[in-house]
């Protein structure tokens, strides 16, 4: 079978499984490019190229998994985030574009402090694949070290691979434990992209997400607030934040009011800011102490 024929066959196969035509076409292009080790543009430059038996076998195996709904990022074993190619598999959540907003906000504050000749201590809580911590470490080499915490040993294995992949293993200190508890010292900037989907919203999720991504990285109680609220209480009860610290939280689009109410109850003088994502949804809550 030629490249051109494989593209058409794969598109029809995925469409028959319920994928929209545009998505099906894109998915088969990405998967075939992955199998052949070429950019997507090269597929159309040489549609007459014949696939070897091994290439055809690999493509059909990947398409069968995609037919069953497995996310493309897991099929490829990697995902781009903040300009970095990150390793991902079913041990970790797939990084989302809106989480790049979190990185941008933390970077902006870190650089503001660095310009004042302050060197902030940064912690990423619920690091998963290490996406946020690695992006921060690569983007701002003036940060001597960062902490990255997760309760999952398996997730930290993936994070370690990404730290090695991007040359920041010596600067990103991986810690296992409950939320911010493993931190050995108070921090200046704390960022968290914790699970915030409610179990009552489970059936509203796309099957690709609901059936394949780790549930412990998605769900946090009926309304999705359990871990975020527990983190706030943990930060209030323990000396984990330095003076003038800031906390950056990715949140669900209907969670701002509940989290703001709890934060103001715990810290009456707190300054709060909310940022919207690319879709206009309230997505980032910033706490300034």
PDB file of N, CA and C in Angstrom, residues 107-177:
ATOM      1  N   UNK A 107       6.267  32.433  35.344  1.00  0.00           N
ATOM      2  CA  UNK A 107       7.502  32.964  34.762  1.00  0.00           C
ATOM      3  C   UNK A 107       7.567  34.482  34.885  1.00  0.00           C
ATOM      4  N   UNK A 108       6.453  35.141  34.599  1.00  0.00           N
ATOM      5  CA  UNK A 108       6.415  36.606  34.674  1.00  0.00           C
ATOM      6  C   UNK A 108       6.730  37.081  36.085  1.00  0.00           C
ATOM      7  N   UNK A 109       6.151  36.420  37.086  1.00  0.00           N
ATOM      8  CA  UNK A 109       6.406  36.820  38.474  1.00  0.00           C
ATOM      9  C   UNK A 109       7.837  36.477  38.892  1.00  0.00           C
ATOM     10  N   UNK A 110       8.326  35.313  38.484  1.00  0.00           N
ATOM     11  CA  UNK A 110       9.700  34.933  38.822  1.00  0.00           C
ATOM     12  C   UNK A 110      10.690  35.932  38.233  1.00  0.00           C
ATOM     13  N   UNK A 111      10.479  36.338  36.996  1.00  0.00           N
ATOM     14  CA  UNK A 111      11.398  37.269  36.346  1.00  0.00           C
ATOM     15  C   UNK A 111      11.310  38.662  36.965  1.00  0.00           C
ATOM     16  N   UNK A 112      10.134  39.042  37.414  1.00  0.00           N
ATOM     17  CA  UNK A 112       9.979  40.321  38.098  1.00  0.00           C
ATOM     18  C   UNK A 112      10.844  40.335  39.363  1.00  0.00           C
ATOM     19  N   UNK A 113      10.822  39.227  40.088  1.00  0.00           N
ATOM     20  CA  UNK A 113      11.607  39.140  41.317  1.00  0.00           C
ATOM     21  C   UNK A 113      13.098  39.038  41.020  1.00  0.00           C
ATOM     22  N   UNK A 114      13.446  38.328  39.981  1.00  0.00           N
ATOM     23  CA  UNK A 114      14.854  38.211  39.601  1.00  0.00           C
ATOM     24  C   UNK A 114      15.439  39.566  39.208  1.00  0.00           C
ATOM     25  N   UNK A 115      14.609  40.396  38.581  1.00  0.00           N
ATOM     26  CA  UNK A 115      15.076  41.754  38.223  1.00  0.00           C
ATOM     27  C   UNK A 115      15.353  42.578  39.473  1.00  0.00           C
ATOM     28  N   UNK A 116      14.683  42.235  40.565  1.00  0.00           N
ATOM     29  CA  UNK A 116      14.936  42.921  41.838  1.00  0.00           C
ATOM     30  C   UNK A 116      16.048  42.221  42.628  1.00  0.00           C
ATOM     31  N   UNK A 117      16.731  41.313  41.942  1.00  0.00           N
ATOM     32  CA  UNK A 117      17.829  40.545  42.541  1.00  0.00           C
ATOM     33  C   UNK A 117      17.349  39.662  43.683  1.00  0.00           C
ATOM     34  N   UNK A 118      16.086  39.221  43.583  1.00  0.00           N
ATOM     35  CA  UNK A 118      15.546  38.211  44.479  1.00  0.00           C
ATOM     36  C   UNK A 118      15.505  36.887  43.708  1.00  0.00           C
ATOM     37  N   UNK A 119      15.883  35.811  44.344  1.00  0.00           N
ATOM     38  CA  UNK A 119      15.855  34.500  43.687  1.00  0.00           C
ATOM     39  C   UNK A 119      14.733  33.676  44.321  1.00  0.00           C
ATOM     40  N   UNK A 120      13.591  33.581  43.661  1.00  0.00           N
ATOM     41  CA  UNK A 120      12.444  32.899  44.279  1.00  0.00           C
ATOM     42  C   UNK A 120      12.607  31.386  44.319  1.00  0.00           C
ATOM     43  N   UNK A 121      12.103  30.806  45.380  1.00  0.00           N
ATOM     44  CA  UNK A 121      12.003  29.344  45.476  1.00  0.00           C
ATOM     45  C   UNK A 121      10.628  28.959  44.944  1.00  0.00           C
ATOM     46  N   UNK A 122      10.611  28.050  43.975  1.00  0.00           N
ATOM     47  CA  UNK A 122       9.382  27.694  43.264  1.00  0.00           C
ATOM     48  C   UNK A 122       9.035  26.237  43.524  1.00  0.00           C
ATOM     49  N   UNK A 123       7.745  25.954  43.672  1.00  0.00           N
ATOM     50  CA  UNK A 123       7.277  24.576  43.851  1.00  0.00           C
ATOM     51  C   UNK A 123       6.090  24.302  42.945  1.00  0.00           C
ATOM     52  N   UNK A 124       6.099  23.148  42.311  1.00  0.00           N
ATOM     53  CA  UNK A 124       5.003  22.684  41.459  1.00  0.00           C
ATOM     54  C   UNK A 124       4.335  21.512  42.170  1.00  0.00           C
ATOM     55  N   UNK A 125       3.067  21.681  42.527  1.00  0.00           N
ATOM     56  CA  UNK A 125       2.352  20.659  43.300  1.00  0.00           C
ATOM     57  C   UNK A 125       1.438  19.860  42.376  1.00  0.00           C
ATOM     58  N   UNK A 126       1.576  18.535  42.408  1.00  0.00           N
ATOM     59  CA  UNK A 126       0.831  17.685  41.483  1.00  0.00           C
ATOM     60  C   UNK A 126       1.476  17.709  40.121  1.00  0.00           C
ATOM     61  N   UNK A 127       2.778  17.475  40.077  1.00  0.00           N
ATOM     62  CA  UNK A 127       3.559  17.726  38.865  1.00  0.00           C
ATOM     63  C   UNK A 127       3.239  16.790  37.708  1.00  0.00           C
ATOM     64  N   UNK A 128       2.762  15.560  37.993  1.00  0.00           N
ATOM     65  CA  UNK A 128       2.417  14.637  36.907  1.00  0.00           C
ATOM     66  C   UNK A 128       3.619  14.336  36.021  1.00  0.00           C
ATOM     67  N   UNK A 129       3.511  14.667  34.751  1.00  0.00           N
ATOM     68  CA  UNK A 129       4.594  14.435  33.788  1.00  0.00           C
ATOM     69  C   UNK A 129       5.778  15.366  34.008  1.00  0.00           C
ATOM     70  N   UNK A 130       5.619  16.328  34.907  1.00  0.00           N
ATOM     71  CA  UNK A 130       6.666  17.320  35.130  1.00  0.00           C
ATOM     72  C   UNK A 130       6.579  18.495  34.181  1.00  0.00           C
ATOM     73  N   UNK A 131       5.475  18.585  33.431  1.00  0.00           N
ATOM     74  CA  UNK A 131       5.351  19.596  32.376  1.00  0.00           C
ATOM     75  C   UNK A 131       5.634  21.008  32.881  1.00  0.00           C
ATOM     76  N   UNK A 132       4.978  21.404  33.972  1.00  0.00           N
ATOM     77  CA  UNK A 132       5.126  22.777  34.474  1.00  0.00           C
ATOM     78  C   UNK A 132       6.543  23.003  34.998  1.00  0.00           C
ATOM     79  N   UNK A 133       7.027  22.099  35.843  1.00  0.00           N
ATOM     80  CA  UNK A 133       8.348  22.269  36.443  1.00  0.00           C
ATOM     81  C   UNK A 133       9.441  22.290  35.392  1.00  0.00           C
ATOM     82  N   UNK A 134       9.372  21.396  34.420  1.00  0.00           N
ATOM     83  CA  UNK A 134      10.389  21.344  33.371  1.00  0.00           C
ATOM     84  C   UNK A 134      10.334  22.608  32.517  1.00  0.00           C
ATOM     85  N   UNK A 135       9.120  23.056  32.171  1.00  0.00           N
ATOM     86  CA  UNK A 135       8.977  24.280  31.368  1.00  0.00           C
ATOM     87  C   UNK A 135       9.559  25.487  32.105  1.00  0.00           C
ATOM     88  N   UNK A 136       9.307  25.571  33.399  1.00  0.00           N
ATOM     89  CA  UNK A 136       9.845  26.687  34.186  1.00  0.00           C
ATOM     90  C   UNK A 136      11.369  26.616  34.263  1.00  0.00           C
ATOM     91  N   UNK A 137      11.899  25.437  34.511  1.00  0.00           N
ATOM     92  CA  UNK A 137      13.347  25.282  34.651  1.00  0.00           C
ATOM     93  C   UNK A 137      14.071  25.577  33.342  1.00  0.00           C
ATOM     94  N   UNK A 138      13.513  25.097  32.233  1.00  0.00           N
ATOM     95  CA  UNK A 138      14.143  25.337  30.925  1.00  0.00           C
ATOM     96  C   UNK A 138      14.037  26.809  30.531  1.00  0.00           C
ATOM     97  N   UNK A 139      12.875  27.404  30.792  1.00  0.00           N
ATOM     98  CA  UNK A 139      12.625  28.785  30.367  1.00  0.00           C
ATOM     99  C   UNK A 139      13.391  29.810  31.193  1.00  0.00           C
ATOM    100  N   UNK A 140      13.663  29.483  32.458  1.00  0.00           N
ATOM    101  CA  UNK A 140      14.340  30.445  33.328  1.00  0.00           C
ATOM    102  C   UNK A 140      15.534  29.784  34.033  1.00  0.00           C
ATOM    103  N   UNK A 141      16.685  29.742  33.348  1.00  0.00           N
ATOM    104  CA  UNK A 141      17.859  29.076  33.920  1.00  0.00           C
ATOM    105  C   UNK A 141      18.416  29.775  35.164  1.00  0.00           C
ATOM    106  N   UNK A 142      17.948  31.001  35.449  1.00  0.00           N
ATOM    107  CA  UNK A 142      18.425  31.688  36.655  1.00  0.00           C
ATOM    108  C   UNK A 142      17.806  31.133  37.932  1.00  0.00           C
ATOM    109  N   UNK A 143      16.788  30.298  37.796  1.00  0.00           N
ATOM    110  CA  UNK A 143      16.231  29.622  38.974  1.00  0.00           C
ATOM    111  C   UNK A 143      17.163  28.462  39.323  1.00  0.00           C
ATOM    112  N   UNK A 144      17.841  28.508  40.469  1.00  0.00           N
ATOM    113  CA  UNK A 144      18.835  27.472  40.772  1.00  0.00           C
ATOM    114  C   UNK A 144      18.222  26.092  40.990  1.00  0.00           C
ATOM    115  N   UNK A 145      17.014  26.054  41.561  1.00  0.00           N
ATOM    116  CA  UNK A 145      16.327  24.778  41.740  1.00  0.00           C
ATOM    117  C   UNK A 145      14.837  25.031  41.935  1.00  0.00           C
ATOM    118  N   UNK A 146      14.040  23.985  41.650  1.00  0.00           N
ATOM    119  CA  UNK A 146      12.597  24.006  41.847  1.00  0.00           C
ATOM    120  C   UNK A 146      12.200  22.690  42.494  1.00  0.00           C
ATOM    121  N   UNK A 147      11.104  22.712  43.230  1.00  0.00           N
ATOM    122  CA  UNK A 147      10.530  21.487  43.764  1.00  0.00           C
ATOM    123  C   UNK A 147       9.351  21.052  42.895  1.00  0.00           C
ATOM    124  N   UNK A 148       9.204  19.742  42.727  1.00  0.00           N
ATOM    125  CA  UNK A 148       8.069  19.194  41.983  1.00  0.00           C
ATOM    126  C   UNK A 148       7.531  18.012  42.778  1.00  0.00           C
ATOM    127  N   UNK A 149       6.295  18.141  43.270  1.00  0.00           N
ATOM    128  CA  UNK A 149       5.706  17.125  44.164  1.00  0.00           C
ATOM    129  C   UNK A 149       4.576  16.370  43.474  1.00  0.00           C
ATOM    130  N   UNK A 150       4.462  15.095  43.808  1.00  0.00           N
ATOM    131  CA  UNK A 150       3.320  14.307  43.354  1.00  0.00           C
ATOM    132  C   UNK A 150       3.131  13.140  44.305  1.00  0.00           C
ATOM    133  N   UNK A 151       1.889  12.711  44.472  1.00  0.00           N
ATOM    134  CA  UNK A 151       1.609  11.572  45.341  1.00  0.00           C
ATOM    135  C   UNK A 151       1.879  10.251  44.641  1.00  0.00           C
ATOM    136  N   UNK A 152       1.981  10.271  43.309  1.00  0.00           N
ATOM    137  CA  UNK A 152       2.128   9.054  42.517  1.00  0.00           C
ATOM    138  C   UNK A 152       3.595   8.786  42.172  1.00  0.00           C
ATOM    139  N   UNK A 153       4.099   7.638  42.623  1.00  0.00           N
ATOM    140  CA  UNK A 153       5.468   7.244  42.275  1.00  0.00           C
ATOM    141  C   UNK A 153       5.601   7.020  40.770  1.00  0.00           C
ATOM    142  N   UNK A 154       4.538   6.501  40.151  1.00  0.00           N
ATOM    143  CA  UNK A 154       4.584   6.250  38.706  1.00  0.00           C
ATOM    144  C   UNK A 154       4.658   7.561  37.925  1.00  0.00           C
ATOM    145  N   UNK A 155       3.900   8.564  38.347  1.00  0.00           N
ATOM    146  CA  UNK A 155       3.957   9.861  37.680  1.00  0.00           C
ATOM    147  C   UNK A 155       5.350  10.469  37.818  1.00  0.00           C
ATOM    148  N   UNK A 156       5.950  10.324  38.985  1.00  0.00           N
ATOM    149  CA  UNK A 156       7.282  10.884  39.204  1.00  0.00           C
ATOM    150  C   UNK A 156       8.330  10.189  38.339  1.00  0.00           C
ATOM    151  N   UNK A 157       8.103   8.927  38.000  1.00  0.00           N
ATOM    152  CA  UNK A 157       9.012   8.241  37.074  1.00  0.00           C
ATOM    153  C   UNK A 157       8.992   8.929  35.707  1.00  0.00           C
ATOM    154  N   UNK A 158       7.802   9.297  35.247  1.00  0.00           N
ATOM    155  CA  UNK A 158       7.682  10.005  33.974  1.00  0.00           C
ATOM    156  C   UNK A 158       8.305  11.395  34.077  1.00  0.00           C
ATOM    157  N   UNK A 159       8.036  12.080  35.190  1.00  0.00           N
ATOM    158  CA  UNK A 159       8.619  13.409  35.395  1.00  0.00           C
ATOM    159  C   UNK A 159      10.144  13.348  35.367  1.00  0.00           C
ATOM    160  N   UNK A 160      10.714  12.307  35.975  1.00  0.00           N
ATOM    161  CA  UNK A 160      12.172  12.155  35.972  1.00  0.00           C
ATOM    162  C   UNK A 160      12.704  11.992  34.553  1.00  0.00           C
ATOM    163  N   UNK A 161      12.009  11.218  33.737  1.00  0.00           N
ATOM    164  CA  UNK A 161      12.418  11.047  32.345  1.00  0.00           C
ATOM    165  C   UNK A 161      12.394  12.375  31.596  1.00  0.00           C
ATOM    166  N   UNK A 162      11.377  13.189  31.863  1.00  0.00           N
ATOM    167  CA  UNK A 162      11.295  14.488  31.187  1.00  0.00           C
ATOM    168  C   UNK A 162      12.359  15.454  31.694  1.00  0.00           C
ATOM    169  N   UNK A 163      12.692  15.375  32.969  1.00  0.00           N
ATOM    170  CA  UNK A 163      13.786  16.195  33.494  1.00  0.00           C
ATOM    171  C   UNK A 163      15.097  15.822  32.809  1.00  0.00           C
ATOM    172  N   UNK A 164      15.337  14.527  32.660  1.00  0.00           N
ATOM    173  CA  UNK A 164      16.549  14.063  31.983  1.00  0.00           C
ATOM    174  C   UNK A 164      16.540  14.475  30.517  1.00  0.00           C
ATOM    175  N   UNK A 165      15.399  14.345  29.885  1.00  0.00           N
ATOM    176  CA  UNK A 165      15.268  14.652  28.451  1.00  0.00           C
ATOM    177  C   UNK A 165      15.627  16.103  28.160  1.00  0.00           C
ATOM    178  N   UNK A 166      15.316  16.992  29.106  1.00  0.00           N
ATOM    179  CA  UNK A 166      15.534  18.420  28.871  1.00  0.00           C
ATOM    180  C   UNK A 166      16.658  19.006  29.728  1.00  0.00           C
ATOM    181  N   UNK A 167      17.454  18.139  30.311  1.00  0.00           N
ATOM    182  CA  UNK A 167      18.667  18.579  30.981  1.00  0.00           C
ATOM    183  C   UNK A 167      18.469  19.376  32.251  1.00  0.00           C
ATOM    184  N   UNK A 168      17.394  19.105  32.992  1.00  0.00           N
ATOM    185  CA  UNK A 168      17.148  19.874  34.225  1.00  0.00           C
ATOM    186  C   UNK A 168      17.058  18.971  35.455  1.00  0.00           C
ATOM    187  N   UNK A 169      17.581  17.754  35.360  1.00  0.00           N
ATOM    188  CA  UNK A 169      17.500  16.812  36.484  1.00  0.00           C
ATOM    189  C   UNK A 169      18.167  17.341  37.744  1.00  0.00           C
ATOM    190  N   UNK A 170      19.241  18.123  37.565  1.00  0.00           N
ATOM    191  CA  UNK A 170      19.964  18.628  38.723  1.00  0.00           C
ATOM    192  C   UNK A 170      19.246  19.801  39.387  1.00  0.00           C
ATOM    193  N   UNK A 171      18.267  20.387  38.685  1.00  0.00           N
ATOM    194  CA  UNK A 171      17.604  21.575  39.218  1.00  0.00           C
ATOM    195  C   UNK A 171      16.166  21.318  39.642  1.00  0.00           C
ATOM    196  N   UNK A 172      15.525  20.316  39.108  1.00  0.00           N
ATOM    197  CA  UNK A 172      14.146  19.988  39.510  1.00  0.00           C
ATOM    198  C   UNK A 172      14.204  18.859  40.531  1.00  0.00           C
ATOM    199  N   UNK A 173      13.820  19.163  41.748  1.00  0.00           N
ATOM    200  CA  UNK A 173      13.887  18.200  42.844  1.00  0.00           C
ATOM    201  C   UNK A 173      12.524  17.531  43.013  1.00  0.00           C
ATOM    202  N   UNK A 174      12.449  16.274  42.642  1.00  0.00           N
ATOM    203  CA  UNK A 174      11.190  15.532  42.678  1.00  0.00           C
ATOM    204  C   UNK A 174      10.937  14.969  44.066  1.00  0.00           C
ATOM    205  N   UNK A 175       9.718  15.178  44.571  1.00  0.00           N
ATOM    206  CA  UNK A 175       9.349  14.761  45.917  1.00  0.00           C
ATOM    207  C   UNK A 175       8.011  14.032  45.883  1.00  0.00           C
ATOM    208  N   UNK A 176       7.915  12.914  46.575  1.00  0.00           N
ATOM    209  CA  UNK A 176       6.651  12.178  46.635  1.00  0.00           C
ATOM    210  C   UNK A 176       5.952  12.432  47.958  1.00  0.00           C
ATOM    211  N   UNK A 177       4.652  12.684  47.881  1.00  0.00           N
ATOM    212  CA  UNK A 177       3.876  12.882  49.097  1.00  0.00           C
ATOM    213  C   UNK A 177       2.574  13.586  48.827  1.00  0.00           C
TER     214      UNK A 177
END
